[in-house]
Coordinates of N, CA and C in Angstrom, one line a residue:
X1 N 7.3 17.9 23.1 CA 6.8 17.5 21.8 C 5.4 16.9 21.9
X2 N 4.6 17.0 20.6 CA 3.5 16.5 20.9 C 3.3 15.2 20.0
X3 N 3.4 14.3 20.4 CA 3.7 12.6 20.2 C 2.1 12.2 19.4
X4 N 1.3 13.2 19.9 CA -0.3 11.8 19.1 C -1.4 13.1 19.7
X5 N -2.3 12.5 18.9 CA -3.0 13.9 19.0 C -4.6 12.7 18.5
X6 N -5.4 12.8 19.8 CA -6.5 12.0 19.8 C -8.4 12.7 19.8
X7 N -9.0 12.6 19.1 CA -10.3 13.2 19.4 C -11.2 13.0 18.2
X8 N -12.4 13.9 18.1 CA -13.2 13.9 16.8 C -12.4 14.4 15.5
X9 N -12.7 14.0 14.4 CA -12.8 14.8 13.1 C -13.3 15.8 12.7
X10 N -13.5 16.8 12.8 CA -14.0 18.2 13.0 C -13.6 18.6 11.5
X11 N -12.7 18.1 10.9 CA -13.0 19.0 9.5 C -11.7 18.4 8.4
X12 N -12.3 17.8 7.3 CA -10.5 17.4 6.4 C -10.8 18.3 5.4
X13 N -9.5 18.6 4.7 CA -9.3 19.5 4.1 C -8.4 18.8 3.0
X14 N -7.6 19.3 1.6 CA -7.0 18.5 1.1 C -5.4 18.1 1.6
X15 N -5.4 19.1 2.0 CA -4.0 19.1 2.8 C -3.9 18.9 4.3
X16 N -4.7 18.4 4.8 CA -4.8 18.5 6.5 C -6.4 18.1 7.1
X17 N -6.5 18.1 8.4 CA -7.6 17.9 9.2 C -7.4 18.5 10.3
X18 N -9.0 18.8 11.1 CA -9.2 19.7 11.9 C -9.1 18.6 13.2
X19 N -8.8 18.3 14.2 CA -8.8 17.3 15.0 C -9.1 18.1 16.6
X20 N -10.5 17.9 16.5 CA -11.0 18.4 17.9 C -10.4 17.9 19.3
X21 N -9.3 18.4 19.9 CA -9.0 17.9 21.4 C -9.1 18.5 22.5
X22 N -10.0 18.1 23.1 CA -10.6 19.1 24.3 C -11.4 20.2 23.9
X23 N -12.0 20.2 22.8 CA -12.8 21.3 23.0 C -12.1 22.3 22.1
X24 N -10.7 21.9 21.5 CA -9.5 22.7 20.8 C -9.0 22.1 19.7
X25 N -9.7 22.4 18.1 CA -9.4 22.2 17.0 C -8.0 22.6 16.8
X26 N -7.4 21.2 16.2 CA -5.9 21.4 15.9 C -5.9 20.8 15.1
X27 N -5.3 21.8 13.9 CA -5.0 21.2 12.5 C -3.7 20.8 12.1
X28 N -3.7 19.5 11.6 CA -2.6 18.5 11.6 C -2.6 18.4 9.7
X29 N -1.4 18.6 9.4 CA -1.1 18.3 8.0 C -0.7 16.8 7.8
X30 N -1.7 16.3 6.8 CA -1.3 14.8 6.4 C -1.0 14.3 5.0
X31 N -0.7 13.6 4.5 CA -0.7 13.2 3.3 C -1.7 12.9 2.9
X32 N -2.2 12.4 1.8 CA -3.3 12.2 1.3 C -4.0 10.7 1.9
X33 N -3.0 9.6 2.1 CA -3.1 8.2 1.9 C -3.9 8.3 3.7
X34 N -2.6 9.2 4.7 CA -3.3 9.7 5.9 C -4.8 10.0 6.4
X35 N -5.2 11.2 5.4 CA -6.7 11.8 5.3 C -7.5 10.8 4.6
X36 N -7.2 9.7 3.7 CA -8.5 8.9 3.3 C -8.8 8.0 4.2
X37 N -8.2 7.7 5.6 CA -8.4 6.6 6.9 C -9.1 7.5 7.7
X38 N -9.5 8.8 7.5 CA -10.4 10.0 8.3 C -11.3 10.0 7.7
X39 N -12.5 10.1 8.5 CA -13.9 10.6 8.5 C -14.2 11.9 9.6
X40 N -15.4 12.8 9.3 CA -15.5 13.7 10.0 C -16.4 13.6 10.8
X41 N -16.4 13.5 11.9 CA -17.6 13.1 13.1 C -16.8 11.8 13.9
X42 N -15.7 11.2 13.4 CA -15.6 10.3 13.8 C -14.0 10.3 14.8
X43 N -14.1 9.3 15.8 CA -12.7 9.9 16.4 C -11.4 9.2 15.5
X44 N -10.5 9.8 15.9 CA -9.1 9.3 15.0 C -8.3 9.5 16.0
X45 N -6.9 8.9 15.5 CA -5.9 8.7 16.4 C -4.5 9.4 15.3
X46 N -3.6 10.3 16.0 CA -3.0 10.5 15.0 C -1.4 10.5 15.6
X47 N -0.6 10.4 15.0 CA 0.9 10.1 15.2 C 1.0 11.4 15.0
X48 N 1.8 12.2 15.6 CA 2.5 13.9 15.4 C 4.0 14.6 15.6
X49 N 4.4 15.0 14.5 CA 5.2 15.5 15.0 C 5.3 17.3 14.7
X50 N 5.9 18.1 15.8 CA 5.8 19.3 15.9 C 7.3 19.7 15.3
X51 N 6.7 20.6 14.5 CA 8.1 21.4 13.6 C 7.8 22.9 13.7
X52 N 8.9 23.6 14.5 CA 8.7 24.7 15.5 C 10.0 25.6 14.9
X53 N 9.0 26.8 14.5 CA 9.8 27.7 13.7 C 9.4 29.3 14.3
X54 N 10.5 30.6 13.6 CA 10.4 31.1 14.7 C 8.8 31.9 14.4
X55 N 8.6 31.6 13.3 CA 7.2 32.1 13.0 C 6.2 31.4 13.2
X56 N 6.4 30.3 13.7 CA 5.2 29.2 13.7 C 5.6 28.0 13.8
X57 N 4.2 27.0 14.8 CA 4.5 26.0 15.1 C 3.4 25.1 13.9
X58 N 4.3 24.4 13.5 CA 3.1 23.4 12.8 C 3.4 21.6 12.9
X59 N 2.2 21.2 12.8 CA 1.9 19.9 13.6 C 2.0 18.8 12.4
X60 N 2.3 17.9 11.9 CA 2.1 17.0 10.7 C 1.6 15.5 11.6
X61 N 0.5 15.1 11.0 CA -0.2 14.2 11.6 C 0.1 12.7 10.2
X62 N 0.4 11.5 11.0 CA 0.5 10.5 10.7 C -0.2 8.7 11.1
X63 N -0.7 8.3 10.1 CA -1.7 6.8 10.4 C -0.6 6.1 11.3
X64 N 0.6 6.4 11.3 CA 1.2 5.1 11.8 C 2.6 5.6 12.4
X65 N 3.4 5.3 13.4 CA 4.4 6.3 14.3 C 5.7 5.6 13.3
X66 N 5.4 4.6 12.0 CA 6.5 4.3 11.1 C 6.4 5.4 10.5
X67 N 5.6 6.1 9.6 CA 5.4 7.5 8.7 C 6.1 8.3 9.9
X68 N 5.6 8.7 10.9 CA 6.1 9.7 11.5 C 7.5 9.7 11.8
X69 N 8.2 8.2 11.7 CA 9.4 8.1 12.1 C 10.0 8.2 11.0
X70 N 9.8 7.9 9.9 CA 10.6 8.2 8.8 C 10.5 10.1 8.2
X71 N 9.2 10.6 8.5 CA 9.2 11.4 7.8 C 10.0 12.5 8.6
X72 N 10.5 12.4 10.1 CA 11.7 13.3 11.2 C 12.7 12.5 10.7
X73 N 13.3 11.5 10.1 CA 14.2 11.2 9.5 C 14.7 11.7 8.1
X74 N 14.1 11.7 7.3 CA 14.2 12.7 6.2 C 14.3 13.7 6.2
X75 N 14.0 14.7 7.6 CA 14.4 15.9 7.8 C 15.8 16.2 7.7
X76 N 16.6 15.5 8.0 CA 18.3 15.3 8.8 C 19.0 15.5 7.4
X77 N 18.2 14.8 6.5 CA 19.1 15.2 5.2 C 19.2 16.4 4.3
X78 N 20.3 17.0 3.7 CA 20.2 18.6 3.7 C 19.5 18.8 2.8
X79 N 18.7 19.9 2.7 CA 18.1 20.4 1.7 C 16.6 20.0 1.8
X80 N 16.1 18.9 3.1 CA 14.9 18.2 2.9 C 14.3 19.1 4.6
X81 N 13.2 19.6 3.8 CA 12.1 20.5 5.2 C 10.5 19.9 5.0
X82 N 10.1 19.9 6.2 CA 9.3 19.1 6.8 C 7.8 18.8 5.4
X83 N 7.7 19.8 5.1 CA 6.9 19.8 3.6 C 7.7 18.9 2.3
X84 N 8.8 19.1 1.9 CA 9.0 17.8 1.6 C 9.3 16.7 1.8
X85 N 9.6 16.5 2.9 CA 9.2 14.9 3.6 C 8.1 15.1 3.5
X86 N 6.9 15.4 4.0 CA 5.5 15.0 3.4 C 5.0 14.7 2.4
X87 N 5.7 15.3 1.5 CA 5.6 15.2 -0.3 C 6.3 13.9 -0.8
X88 N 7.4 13.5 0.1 CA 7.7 12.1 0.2 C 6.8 10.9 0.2
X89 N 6.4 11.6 1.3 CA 5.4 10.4 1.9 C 4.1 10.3 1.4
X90 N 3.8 11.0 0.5 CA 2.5 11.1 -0.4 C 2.5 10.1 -1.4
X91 N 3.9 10.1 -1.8 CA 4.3 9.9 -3.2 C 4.7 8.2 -2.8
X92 N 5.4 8.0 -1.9 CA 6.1 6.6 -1.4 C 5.5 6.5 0.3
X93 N 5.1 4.9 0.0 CA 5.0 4.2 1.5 C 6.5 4.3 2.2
X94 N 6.6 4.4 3.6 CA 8.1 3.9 4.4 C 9.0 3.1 3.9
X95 N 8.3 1.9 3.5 CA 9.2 1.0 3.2 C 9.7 1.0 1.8
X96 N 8.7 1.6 0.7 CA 9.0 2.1 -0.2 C 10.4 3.1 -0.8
X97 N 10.2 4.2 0.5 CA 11.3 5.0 0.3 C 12.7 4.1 1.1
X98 N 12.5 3.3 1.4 CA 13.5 3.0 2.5 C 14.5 1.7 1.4
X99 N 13.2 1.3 0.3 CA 14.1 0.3 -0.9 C 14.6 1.2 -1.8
X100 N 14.0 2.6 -2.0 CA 14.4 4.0 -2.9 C 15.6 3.8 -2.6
X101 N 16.0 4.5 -1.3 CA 17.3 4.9 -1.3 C 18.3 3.7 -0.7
X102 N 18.0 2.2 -0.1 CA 18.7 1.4 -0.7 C 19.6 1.4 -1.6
X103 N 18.4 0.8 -2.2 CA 18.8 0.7 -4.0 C 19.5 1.7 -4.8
X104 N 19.3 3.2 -4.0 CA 20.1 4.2 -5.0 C 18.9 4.4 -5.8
X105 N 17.9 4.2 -6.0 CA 17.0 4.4 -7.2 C 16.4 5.6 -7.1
X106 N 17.5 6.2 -7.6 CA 17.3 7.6 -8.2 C 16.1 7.9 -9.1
X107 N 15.1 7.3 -9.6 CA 14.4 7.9 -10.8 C 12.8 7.5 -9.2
X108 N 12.8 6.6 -9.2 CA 11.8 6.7 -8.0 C 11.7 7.8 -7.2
X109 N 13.0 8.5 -6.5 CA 13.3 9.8 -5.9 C 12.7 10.8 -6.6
X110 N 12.9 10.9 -7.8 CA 12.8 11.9 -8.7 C 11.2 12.5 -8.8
X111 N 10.3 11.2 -8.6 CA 9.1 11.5 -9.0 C 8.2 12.5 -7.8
X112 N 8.9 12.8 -7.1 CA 8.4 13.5 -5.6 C 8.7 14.8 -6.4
X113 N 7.6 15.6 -6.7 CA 7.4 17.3 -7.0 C 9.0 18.2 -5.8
X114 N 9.7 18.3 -6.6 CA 10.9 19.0 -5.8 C 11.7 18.4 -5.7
X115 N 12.1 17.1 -5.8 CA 13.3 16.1 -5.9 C 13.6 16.3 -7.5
X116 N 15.4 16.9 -7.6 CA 15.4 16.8 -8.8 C 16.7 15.8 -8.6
X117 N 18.0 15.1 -9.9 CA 18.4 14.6 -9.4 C 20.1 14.7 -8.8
X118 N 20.2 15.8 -8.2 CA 20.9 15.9 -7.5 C 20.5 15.8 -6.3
X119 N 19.3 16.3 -6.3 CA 18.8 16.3 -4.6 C 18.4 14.6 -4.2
X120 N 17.7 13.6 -5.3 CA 18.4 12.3 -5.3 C 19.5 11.7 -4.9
X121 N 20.3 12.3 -5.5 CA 21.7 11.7 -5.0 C 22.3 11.7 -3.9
X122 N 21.5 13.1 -3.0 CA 22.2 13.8 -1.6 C 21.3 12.8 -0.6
X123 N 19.9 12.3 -1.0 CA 19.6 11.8 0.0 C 20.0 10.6 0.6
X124 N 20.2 9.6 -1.2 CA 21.0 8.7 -1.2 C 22.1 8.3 -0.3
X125 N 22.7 9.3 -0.5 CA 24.2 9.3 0.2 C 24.1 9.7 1.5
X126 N 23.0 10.8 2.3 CA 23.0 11.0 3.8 C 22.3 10.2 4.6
X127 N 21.1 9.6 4.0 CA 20.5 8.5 4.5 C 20.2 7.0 4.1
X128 N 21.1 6.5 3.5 CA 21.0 5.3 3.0 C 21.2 4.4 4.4
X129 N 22.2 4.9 5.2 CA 21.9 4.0 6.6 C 21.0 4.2 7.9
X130 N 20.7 5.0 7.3 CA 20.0 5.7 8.5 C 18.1 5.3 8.2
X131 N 17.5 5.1 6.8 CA 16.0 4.6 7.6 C 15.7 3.2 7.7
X132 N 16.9 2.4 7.9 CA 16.9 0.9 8.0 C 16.2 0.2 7.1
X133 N 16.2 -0.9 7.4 CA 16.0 -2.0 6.1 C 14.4 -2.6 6.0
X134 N 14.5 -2.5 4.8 CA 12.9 -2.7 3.9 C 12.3 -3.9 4.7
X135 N 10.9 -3.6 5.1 CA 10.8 -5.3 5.3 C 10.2 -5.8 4.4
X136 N 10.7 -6.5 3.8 CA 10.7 -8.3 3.2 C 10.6 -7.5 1.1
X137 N 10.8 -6.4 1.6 CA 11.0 -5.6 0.2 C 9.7 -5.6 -0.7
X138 N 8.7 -5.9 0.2 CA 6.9 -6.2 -0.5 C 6.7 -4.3 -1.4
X139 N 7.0 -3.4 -0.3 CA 6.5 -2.6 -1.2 C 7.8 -1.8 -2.6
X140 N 8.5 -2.5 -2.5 CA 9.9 -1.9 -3.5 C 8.9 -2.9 -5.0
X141 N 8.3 -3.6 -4.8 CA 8.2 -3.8 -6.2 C 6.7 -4.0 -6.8
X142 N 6.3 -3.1 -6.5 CA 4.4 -3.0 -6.5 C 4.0 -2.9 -7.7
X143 N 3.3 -4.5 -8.4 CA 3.1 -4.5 -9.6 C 2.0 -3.8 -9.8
X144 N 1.4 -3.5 -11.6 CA 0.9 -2.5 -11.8 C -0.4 -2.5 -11.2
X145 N -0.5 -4.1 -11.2 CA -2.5 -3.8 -10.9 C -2.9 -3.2 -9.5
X146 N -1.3 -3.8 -8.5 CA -1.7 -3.5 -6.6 C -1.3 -1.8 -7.2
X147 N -0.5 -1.0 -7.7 CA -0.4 0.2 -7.6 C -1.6 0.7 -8.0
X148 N -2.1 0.1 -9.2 CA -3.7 1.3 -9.6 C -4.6 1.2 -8.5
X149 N -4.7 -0.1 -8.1 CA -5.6 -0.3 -6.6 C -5.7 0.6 -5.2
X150 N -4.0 1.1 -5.5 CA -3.7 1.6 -4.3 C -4.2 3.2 -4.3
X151 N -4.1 3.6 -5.8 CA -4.3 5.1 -5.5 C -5.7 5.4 -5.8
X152 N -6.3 4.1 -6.8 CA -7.6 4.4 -6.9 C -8.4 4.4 -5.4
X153 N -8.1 3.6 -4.9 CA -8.4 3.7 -2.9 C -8.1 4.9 -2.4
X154 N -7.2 5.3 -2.6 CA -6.5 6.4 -1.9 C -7.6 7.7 -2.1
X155 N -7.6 8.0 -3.6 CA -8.4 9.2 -4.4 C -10.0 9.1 -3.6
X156 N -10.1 7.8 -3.7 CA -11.6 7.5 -3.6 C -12.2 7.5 -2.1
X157 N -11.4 7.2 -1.0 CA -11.7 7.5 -0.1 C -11.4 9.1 0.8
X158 N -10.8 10.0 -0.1 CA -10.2 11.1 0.1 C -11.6 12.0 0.0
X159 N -11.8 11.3 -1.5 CA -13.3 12.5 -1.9 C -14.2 12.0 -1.2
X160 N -14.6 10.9 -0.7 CA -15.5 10.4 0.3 C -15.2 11.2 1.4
X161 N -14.2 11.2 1.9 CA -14.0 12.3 3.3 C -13.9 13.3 3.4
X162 N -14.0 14.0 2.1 CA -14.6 15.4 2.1 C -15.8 15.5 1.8
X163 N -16.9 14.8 1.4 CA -18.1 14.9 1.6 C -18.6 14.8 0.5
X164 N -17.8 14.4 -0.9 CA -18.8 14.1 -2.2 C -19.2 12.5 -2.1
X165 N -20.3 12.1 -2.5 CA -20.7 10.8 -2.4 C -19.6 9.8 -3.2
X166 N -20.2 8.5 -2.9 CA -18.9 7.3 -3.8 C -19.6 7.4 -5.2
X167 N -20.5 7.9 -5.8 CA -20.3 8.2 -7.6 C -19.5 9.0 -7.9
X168 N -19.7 10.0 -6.9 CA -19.0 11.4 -7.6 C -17.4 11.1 -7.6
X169 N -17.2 9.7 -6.3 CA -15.6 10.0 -6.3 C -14.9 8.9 -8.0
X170 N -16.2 8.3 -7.5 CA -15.9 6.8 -9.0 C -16.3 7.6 -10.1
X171 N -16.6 8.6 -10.3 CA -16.7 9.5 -11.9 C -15.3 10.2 -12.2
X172 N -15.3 11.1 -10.8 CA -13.8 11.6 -11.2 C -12.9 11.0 -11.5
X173 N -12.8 10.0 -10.3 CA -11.6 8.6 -10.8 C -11.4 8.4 -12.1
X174 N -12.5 8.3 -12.7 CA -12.9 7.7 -14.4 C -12.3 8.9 -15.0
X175 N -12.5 10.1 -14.5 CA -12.5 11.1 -15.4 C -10.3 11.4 -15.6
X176 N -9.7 11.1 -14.2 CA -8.5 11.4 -14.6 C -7.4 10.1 -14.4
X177 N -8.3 9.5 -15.1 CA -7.4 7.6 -14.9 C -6.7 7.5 -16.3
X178 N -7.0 8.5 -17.1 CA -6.6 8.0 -18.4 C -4.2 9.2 -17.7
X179 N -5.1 9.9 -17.6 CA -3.1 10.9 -16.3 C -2.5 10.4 -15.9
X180 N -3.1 9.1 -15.2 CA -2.5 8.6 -13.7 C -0.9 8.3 -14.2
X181 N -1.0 7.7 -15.4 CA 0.3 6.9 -15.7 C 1.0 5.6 -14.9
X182 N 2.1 5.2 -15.1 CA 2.3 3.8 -14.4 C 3.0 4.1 -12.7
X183 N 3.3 5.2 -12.9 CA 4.0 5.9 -11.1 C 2.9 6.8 -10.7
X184 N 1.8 6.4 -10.1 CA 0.9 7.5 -9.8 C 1.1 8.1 -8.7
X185 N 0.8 9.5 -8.7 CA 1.1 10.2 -7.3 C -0.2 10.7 -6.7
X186 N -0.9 10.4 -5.6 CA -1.9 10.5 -4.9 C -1.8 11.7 -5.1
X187 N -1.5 12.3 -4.0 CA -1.6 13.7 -4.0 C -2.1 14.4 -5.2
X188 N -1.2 14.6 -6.1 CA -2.0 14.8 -7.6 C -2.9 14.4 -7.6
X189 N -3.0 13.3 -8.2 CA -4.7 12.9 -8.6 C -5.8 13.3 -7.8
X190 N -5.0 13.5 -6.4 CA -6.1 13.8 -5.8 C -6.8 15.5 -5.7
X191 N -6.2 16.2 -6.0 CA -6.0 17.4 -6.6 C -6.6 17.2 -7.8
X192 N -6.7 16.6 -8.8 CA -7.1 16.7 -9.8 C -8.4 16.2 -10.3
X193 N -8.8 15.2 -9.3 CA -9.6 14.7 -9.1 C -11.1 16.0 -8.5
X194 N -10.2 16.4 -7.4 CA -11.2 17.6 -6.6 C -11.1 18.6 -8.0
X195 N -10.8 19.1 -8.8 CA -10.5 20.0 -10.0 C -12.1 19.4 -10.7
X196 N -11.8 18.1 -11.1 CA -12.7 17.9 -11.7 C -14.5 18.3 -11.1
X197 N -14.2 17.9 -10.0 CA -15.7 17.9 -9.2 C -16.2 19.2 -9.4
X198 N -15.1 20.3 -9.2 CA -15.6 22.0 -8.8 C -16.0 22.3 -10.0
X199 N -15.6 21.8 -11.6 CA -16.1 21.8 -12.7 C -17.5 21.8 -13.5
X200 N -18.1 20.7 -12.2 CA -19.5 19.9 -12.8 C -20.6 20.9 -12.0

C-alpha cells in the first residue's frame, strides 16, 4: 500500500493533483478542503490510500492520516465506495462525521450528494462504533459565522491554487454567496464558483 506520497505540485485540478515523485507524476484525488492547502511549484506531503480495482488502481490523497483514516473506514459500510467517502469528506470534517453518526443525525448525512435517507440510517447503524469518539465535539456544532468562514477559505484558496488571482476568487465568492445557504458544501461552491470564472 502506498501510505504518503511526497514531492512537488505539478498540477491541481478540481478534483485532484498532480504530485511529482521522482520524476513520476501521480495523481491523487482530494477533496476540496485537501487541494486549497496545495500550491503548484511547491512541495506537499500527502496521506494515501490505494483503492485497487480490477480495472484500475486509484490513489486518494489526504492533509492529515485522520481524513485518511476515516475515509478507509467508511468504506466497510455497505453501499459506501471510495468516491463517496470522499464526498463525505468534502462535505464534513472527521470529527464532524464521527458526531454525525454518533448522534444518529440523519439530516447532516443526508446533505452529502448520494446519501439519501436510508443510506443514513445504514451507516448509522454499521459504523456508529467503529470511527470513535468526537474530540471535545468542537466541530459537531459549527456556528454560522466559523461555517461561512470555513468554506469561504476553502473556495478561496482552491481558486487561488488553480491559478486565478485573490479578486477573481473574492468576486466569485461574492457572486455565489447569496447559494451557499446555512449547510455549505465546498465542493459545490467550489464548482460553482469555477462556473462563474469560465463565464467572465
Amino acid at each position: 500500500m502506498i501510505a504518503s506520497v511526497t514531492g512537488r505540485v505539478a498540477a491541481i485540478a478540481p478534483d485532484g493533483a498532480v504530485i511529482e515523485v521522482g520524476g513520476v507524476g501521480i495523481l491523487t484525488h482530494c477533496t476540496p478542503g485537501t487541494l486549497a492547502t496545495l500550491r503548484v511549484g511547491e512541495e506537499a506531503r500527502l496521506s494515501t490510500s490505494l483503492v485497487v480495482r480490477e480495472e484500475s488502481l486509484t490513489l486518494y490523497g489526504f492533509a492529515t492520516d485522520d481524513e485518511r483514516a476515516v475515509f478507509e473506514l467508511l468504506q466497510t459500510a455497505s453501499g459506501v465506495g471510495p468516491k463517496l467517502a470522499l464526498a463525505m469528506l468534502a462535505v464534513h470534517t472527521p470529527n464532524a462525521l464521527r458526531v454525525a453518526v454518533a448522534g444518529a443525525d440523519l439530516k447532516a448525512l443526508t446533505q452529502v450528494p448520494g446519501i439519501g435517507q436510508k443510506g443514513a440510517q445504514r451507516i448509522v447503524l454499521e459504523l456508529k462504533d467503529r470511527l470513535g469518539t468526537p474530540e471535545e465535539i468542537v466541530d459537531a456544532a459549527l456556528n454560522g459565522s466559523r461555517r461561512v468562514a470555513f468554506w469561504r477559505d476553502q473556495v478561496h484558496s482552491g481558486l487561488v491554487g488553480l491559478g486565478y488571482s485573490s479578486k477573481d476568487a473574492d468576486d466569485a465568492i461574492s457572486a455565489i454567496e447569496p447559494d451557499a445557504g446555512e449547510t455549505p458544501n465546498v465542493a459545490v461552491l467550489l464548482k460553482a464558483a469555477l462556473r462563474t470564472l469560465s463565464v467572465r
